[in-house]
Amino acid sequence: MDATPAVDRPVTREVGLTLYTSAFCEPCMQTRAVLAEAVRLVPGLRVTERDVARDPARAESDGIRSTPTVIVLGDGAEVFRAEGVPTLNQVLVAAARAL
């Protein structure tokens, strides 16, 4: 018997992740590396990076209090938010929830 999990539908949707950053933010660089690995593992992930100094109105409207902050949206609703460096596992689980 084949123990491979069955997928009843192809995963073709993209999942959007927004990374809020600031200049000279060491944790932001670590977060970029985590997100790059997530994108490598799950090609349907799309990362948009926003600098809080360049887009303060958007950062304020999204409730950004610190950098880095990662927001994952599913069907237009926030399904995950990480203030600080998220783990790869957290990002992958959030992406699965967004699908």
PDB file of C-alpha atoms in Angstrom, residues 19-86:
ATOM      1  CA  LEU A  19       7.663  41.860   5.491  1.00  0.00           C
ATOM      2  CA  TYR A  20       7.912  45.215   7.259  1.00  0.00           C
ATOM      3  CA  THR A  21      11.532  46.268   7.712  1.00  0.00           C
ATOM      4  CA  SER A  22      13.693  49.201   8.699  1.00  0.00           C
ATOM      5  CA  ALA A  23      17.235  50.254   7.832  1.00  0.00           C
ATOM      6  CA  PHE A  24      20.092  48.643   9.755  1.00  0.00           C
ATOM      7  CA  CYS A  25      17.801  45.993  11.228  1.00  0.00           C
ATOM      8  CA  GLU A  26      19.810  42.823  11.875  1.00  0.00           C
ATOM      9  CA  PRO A  27      16.702  40.728  12.667  1.00  0.00           C
ATOM     10  CA  CYS A  28      15.247  41.931   9.334  1.00  0.00           C
ATOM     11  CA  MET A  29      18.163  40.295   7.510  1.00  0.00           C
ATOM     12  CA  GLN A  30      17.551  37.051   9.399  1.00  0.00           C
ATOM     13  CA  THR A  31      13.859  37.234   8.518  1.00  0.00           C
ATOM     14  CA  ARG A  32      14.686  37.732   4.825  1.00  0.00           C
ATOM     15  CA  ALA A  33      16.720  34.499   4.956  1.00  0.00           C
ATOM     16  CA  VAL A  34      13.822  32.590   6.572  1.00  0.00           C
ATOM     17  CA  LEU A  35      11.365  33.900   3.977  1.00  0.00           C
ATOM     18  CA  ALA A  36      13.761  33.129   1.106  1.00  0.00           C
ATOM     19  CA  GLU A  37      13.967  29.517   2.295  1.00  0.00           C
ATOM     20  CA  ALA A  38      10.169  29.338   2.561  1.00  0.00           C
ATOM     21  CA  VAL A  39       9.844  30.663  -1.010  1.00  0.00           C
ATOM     22  CA  ARG A  40      12.387  28.076  -2.165  1.00  0.00           C
ATOM     23  CA  LEU A  41      10.345  25.291  -0.574  1.00  0.00           C
ATOM     24  CA  VAL A  42       6.918  26.617  -1.613  1.00  0.00           C
ATOM     25  CA  PRO A  43       7.111  28.350  -5.001  1.00  0.00           C
ATOM     26  CA  GLY A  44       3.587  29.800  -4.604  1.00  0.00           C
ATOM     27  CA  LEU A  45       4.758  32.161  -1.847  1.00  0.00           C
ATOM     28  CA  ARG A  46       5.193  35.809  -2.779  1.00  0.00           C
ATOM     29  CA  VAL A  47       7.016  38.240  -0.477  1.00  0.00           C
ATOM     30  CA  THR A  48       6.459  41.996  -0.527  1.00  0.00           C
ATOM     31  CA  GLU A  49       8.907  44.022   1.524  1.00  0.00           C
ATOM     32  CA  ARG A  50       7.915  47.413   2.922  1.00  0.00           C
ATOM     33  CA  ASP A  51      10.259  49.835   4.671  1.00  0.00           C
ATOM     34  CA  VAL A  52       8.410  51.501   7.554  1.00  0.00           C
ATOM     35  CA  ALA A  53      10.325  54.764   7.031  1.00  0.00           C
ATOM     36  CA  ARG A  54       9.342  54.948   3.366  1.00  0.00           C
ATOM     37  CA  ASP A  55       5.707  53.980   3.874  1.00  0.00           C
ATOM     38  CA  PRO A  56       4.758  55.096   7.408  1.00  0.00           C
ATOM     39  CA  ALA A  57       1.050  55.489   6.632  1.00  0.00           C
ATOM     40  CA  ARG A  58       0.781  51.896   5.400  1.00  0.00           C
ATOM     41  CA  ALA A  59       2.791  50.638   8.377  1.00  0.00           C
ATOM     42  CA  GLU A  60       0.501  52.506  10.758  1.00  0.00           C
ATOM     43  CA  SER A  61      -2.652  51.229   9.054  1.00  0.00           C
ATOM     44  CA  ASP A  62      -1.315  47.662   9.325  1.00  0.00           C
ATOM     45  CA  GLY A  63      -0.573  48.148  13.035  1.00  0.00           C
ATOM     46  CA  ILE A  64       3.191  47.730  12.757  1.00  0.00           C
ATOM     47  CA  ARG A  65       4.864  48.350  16.120  1.00  0.00           C
ATOM     48  CA  SER A  66       8.304  46.880  15.490  1.00  0.00           C
ATOM     49  CA  THR A  67      10.500  45.458  12.765  1.00  0.00           C
ATOM     50  CA  PRO A  68      10.712  42.919  11.439  1.00  0.00           C
ATOM     51  CA  THR A  69       7.035  42.081  11.233  1.00  0.00           C
ATOM     52  CA  VAL A  70       5.712  39.435   8.856  1.00  0.00           C
ATOM     53  CA  ILE A  71       2.030  39.324   7.917  1.00  0.00           C
ATOM     54  CA  VAL A  72       0.476  36.434   5.996  1.00  0.00           C
ATOM     55  CA  LEU A  73      -2.875  36.949   4.292  1.00  0.00           C
ATOM     56  CA  GLY A  74      -5.329  34.300   3.186  1.00  0.00           C
ATOM     57  CA  ASP A  75      -8.371  35.383   1.158  1.00  0.00           C
ATOM     58  CA  GLY A  76      -7.638  38.981   2.146  1.00  0.00           C
ATOM     59  CA  ALA A  77      -7.678  38.285   5.889  1.00  0.00           C
ATOM     60  CA  GLU A  78      -4.675  38.131   8.170  1.00  0.00           C
ATOM     61  CA  VAL A  79      -3.953  34.532   9.201  1.00  0.00           C
ATOM     62  CA  PHE A  80      -0.553  35.085  10.811  1.00  0.00           C
ATOM     63  CA  ARG A  81       1.573  37.878  12.231  1.00  0.00           C
ATOM     64  CA  ALA A  82       5.091  37.558  13.607  1.00  0.00           C
ATOM     65  CA  GLU A  83       6.859  40.426  15.321  1.00  0.00           C
ATOM     66  CA  GLY A  84      10.528  39.497  15.360  1.00  0.00           C
ATOM     67  CA  VAL A  85      12.181  36.695  13.426  1.00  0.00           C
ATOM     68  CA  PRO A  86       9.724  33.885  12.671  1.00  0.00           C
TER      69      PRO A  86
END
